[in-house]
Amino acid sequence: MTEQRTAIQRLDYTPPAFLIDRVDLTFELEETHTRVLSRLVLKRNPAHPTADAPLVLNGEELSLESIKVDGRQLTPGEYELGDVTLTIPNLPAEAILEIANTINPLSNTTLSGLYVSSGNFFTQCEAEGFRRITYYLDRPDVMAKFTTTIVADKTRYPVLLGNGNRVGQGNLDKNRHWVKWVDPFKKPSYLFALVAGKLVVLADRHTTASGKTVNVEVWVEPGEQDKCHHALASAKAAMKWDEERFGLEYDLDTYMIVAVSDFNMGAMENKGLNIFNTKYVLAKPETATDVDFDGIEAVVGHEYFHNWTGNRVTCRDWFQLSLKEGLTVFRDQEFSSDIGSRAVQRISNVRVLRERQFPEDAGPQAHPIRPDSYLEINNFYTATVYEKGSEVVRMYQTLLGREGFRKGMDLYFKRHDGQAVTCDDFANAMQDANQFDLTQFKRWYSQAGTPQLTVEGVFDQAAQTFALTVRQSAPATPGQPEKLPYHIPFAVGLLDQNGSELKLTLQGEDAAEAATSRVLHVREAEQTFVFTGISSKPVPSLLRDFSAPVKLDYPYTDDELVFLIAHDTDPFARWEAGNTYLVRLLLQLYRAGDTPKAPEQLVAAFARLLTQDRLDPALVALMLELPSENYLFEAINDVDPARLHAVHHGLTQSLARELRSQLFAAYQKQHTGVPYRYSAEEAGRRSLQNVCLSYLAELDEPMMAELLSNQYRRADNMTDRLAALKALIQRDGAETWLDDFATMWQDDALVMDKWFALQALSDRPGTLSRVQKLMEHPAFAITNPNKVRSLIGAFCHSNLVAFHAADGYGYAFAADRVLQLDKLNPQIAARMAACFNRWTRLEPGRRALMKAELERIAREPGLSSDTFEIVSKALQAGQ
Ligand code: B3K
Ligand code: ZN
């Protein structure tokens, strides 16, 4: 490929030539012809290096009507209109700029800027969508006070919502009405939002710690109010939690959430007017699973928490994205941990990190949490920036303690409220509030790739010591061949032969103060920690609570792992022992290629988990789940996905046969038949019930078919019904069950998404042609991202067998869809194109097929920068 495009570089940052104090916007809404009037109060920025620089505004897909400076209309010779810019030279130090332009929201399939969904208007401006609405300095370090006046037909658009507080409304001629909103807080344009249409509200009130009353509102399409209670309750819980944990209160009269079914991601934190994908708002037990309920709680929390970490203090430039995203993910994870099960949360978060972020960090798109360059910023809303970013924030808390972390947060807000700042500003606040040197720690922001810790333990009977030697290394990543050592918080414990925790005294320390779990500071390439007073060989419990986002290698024997499964008191480390054992076993089986048989030791360990009463069902469920094929994929060179799937499935079947009676007993115990209630505890119980069900479903017995159909028919909730359906469609008669489900739920878009995904994920023959056929189904729409993700995304990203079919048809299908989507919605196309990222890891036959498809995409004329960036980086990985 020869095409070159110019990347934006982090180190090229320059302050804007102008600042904007005020923005007054008026929208005259029409589906195909919306008029936008913008009045900007501008002043030159003394921080800009050139005193007479022109004003260069961003603008894309806009029709310019007129420009006035200080009341005088400019002639075409007085400005320069480019493809994506509007340049106005010779402006005075202060000026009032008035621009009128029009846009076509109905034809906007990118879902960035102002668009129409189900006849209503919505906006999405992060990262660079505001420039698709009007000409503006569309960059996060330009913060202004906005007012928004919305004018629209009263019948078609009875509800008109904007940022901030509503200050006026009235009627106009021709059945039109207007509403005016004032946002008292300065904000960057990416936080602007507008919603107009036929919507209804479910509302409640929250009284803040300081006694202020806030209206909390969830806006949805008519008929959906009964599915808003959980989102509303989650918003109130998030408000309370942020006050208690971080002393942060809401700052407007009203907090609004609006649900929209056409949306590129989960949700968006626009000031006072969060816009959400319906998937993260609408839920009732009959239609939503426990996982959906959890997701709603987390995403509502996440967007609400952005009000402080993102909105009040925002990013100077988009390279700093993790400043708000990593921090806000950390905050939502802590929220979920505090109101649910901390152990379950932690394990689930680590699983997501390993399945999504570790591959990214090892692949062609690897980048530090603060990237150095990009072609298209929308490609950097990644697992690295979000999930690894959150782990980096968590490490501050591990190093500084909860109180120290809070002190750092307090100082961060004290220093930077109302500003657009950098990741360094955050690190400096943590450092200064705690007098803790974070110089080396900051390398987590600049280096990509997952560090590897290789640990050895030596017990010295004579000296009564146990020495842990820790070596760290980090792999080369694109553009970063060499890495410097990290500062890694490494939490450890030691167990004696009875499983009791030992006191941990490092050589030279006072034994009296010893704790049983402690954080070692790993800073060197190699470091040894000697624990004293150890009288017999211990089993180390390492990387407790997953104290750093690293890969760990310790030469555990299988017996030691089984011992840790039984005895470790740290829930993460305990789960991890099982995970390590299972990964090791599955990789051995993959290499051997025999029909898998579960080792007795594993069967015994699982049997104990299934029969011990005192264990938390949620944790048992997590321990019984085999590591995913997607995760194992990363550990194999020249991988053959079909063989991997066969091994994974074979071990599942073997475990099901060996543990039939224990699984059945546990299933019956957990399948209580009590009416559905969403709570962490009940969800944990159901997850164990349904893990048992998924094993039992592997047994080819009429009794199991009956078990499944009974659960399907009698379920009063989607969690149980979907778990049963998932297993039923693996058996003969799949069609009947799928039809039954579709007949029942054809009018519920989110439930139909589940129906599409189940079929796209099937490992039965003919899945690709079924997916192709489903694209014709009336409930499918290529313009709707949820549908695309459920059907095409599930197939390309998660169906390892069908997508990687040896004939290459799966790859050709994926490439066709990328090209089709690229014309409609480049952000979604680029996400889809990422399914080719791992091509160099595959066995040679599939590797060549994938490469050919990548090249075919790359050859397409007029490819978006989104897709171009993903595909060209993927191809570079093979060079
Ligand atoms: N900040 C938004 C993501 C915007 C994505 C733009 N491509 C949602 C969030 O992280 O809360
Ligand atoms: Zn976010």
mmCIF file of C-alpha atoms in Angstrom, residues 712 722 725-726 728-731 733-746 752 754-760 762 764 770 774 777:
data_model
loop_
_atom_site.group_PDB
_atom_site.id
_atom_site.type_symbol
_atom_site.label_atom_id
_atom_site.label_comp_id
_atom_site.label_asym_id
_atom_site.label_seq_id
_atom_site.Cartn_x
_atom_site.Cartn_y
_atom_site.Cartn_z
ATOM 1 C CA TYR A 712 -37.111 -21.658 28.905
ATOM 2 C CA LEU A 722 -31.881 -16.632 27.330
ATOM 3 C CA LEU A 725 -32.426 -20.677 24.642
ATOM 4 C CA LYS A 726 -28.676 -20.464 24.086
ATOM 5 C CA LEU A 728 -31.546 -25.196 23.140
ATOM 6 C CA ILE A 729 -30.404 -23.839 19.797
ATOM 7 C CA GLN A 730 -27.304 -26.040 19.948
ATOM 8 C CA ARG A 731 -29.603 -29.051 19.740
ATOM 9 C CA GLY A 733 -35.110 -28.388 16.744
ATOM 10 C CA ALA A 734 -33.295 -25.064 17.127
ATOM 11 C CA GLU A 735 -35.640 -23.438 14.615
ATOM 12 C CA THR A 736 -38.750 -24.003 16.724
ATOM 13 C CA TRP A 737 -37.224 -22.297 19.728
ATOM 14 C CA LEU A 738 -35.865 -19.386 17.726
ATOM 15 C CA ASP A 739 -39.256 -18.838 16.089
ATOM 16 C CA ASP A 740 -41.000 -19.004 19.415
ATOM 17 C CA PHE A 741 -38.679 -16.390 20.858
ATOM 18 C CA ALA A 742 -38.945 -14.090 17.837
ATOM 19 C CA THR A 743 -42.739 -14.274 17.845
ATOM 20 C CA MET A 744 -42.779 -13.300 21.475
ATOM 21 C CA TRP A 745 -40.298 -10.403 21.192
ATOM 22 C CA GLN A 746 -40.484 -9.110 17.631
ATOM 23 C CA MET A 752 -34.266 -8.920 19.085
ATOM 24 C CA LYS A 754 -30.078 -10.852 21.627
ATOM 25 C CA TRP A 755 -31.857 -13.097 19.155
ATOM 26 C CA PHE A 756 -29.574 -11.934 16.340
ATOM 27 C CA ALA A 757 -26.446 -12.350 18.456
ATOM 28 C CA LEU A 758 -27.322 -15.880 19.593
ATOM 29 C CA GLN A 759 -27.588 -17.009 15.994
ATOM 30 C CA ALA A 760 -24.426 -15.176 14.934
ATOM 31 C CA SER A 762 -23.611 -20.453 16.920
ATOM 32 C CA ARG A 764 -23.267 -25.127 14.160
ATOM 33 C CA ARG A 770 -27.819 -17.684 8.350
ATOM 34 C CA LEU A 774 -30.747 -12.433 8.840
ATOM 35 C CA HIS A 777 -34.876 -9.749 8.416
#
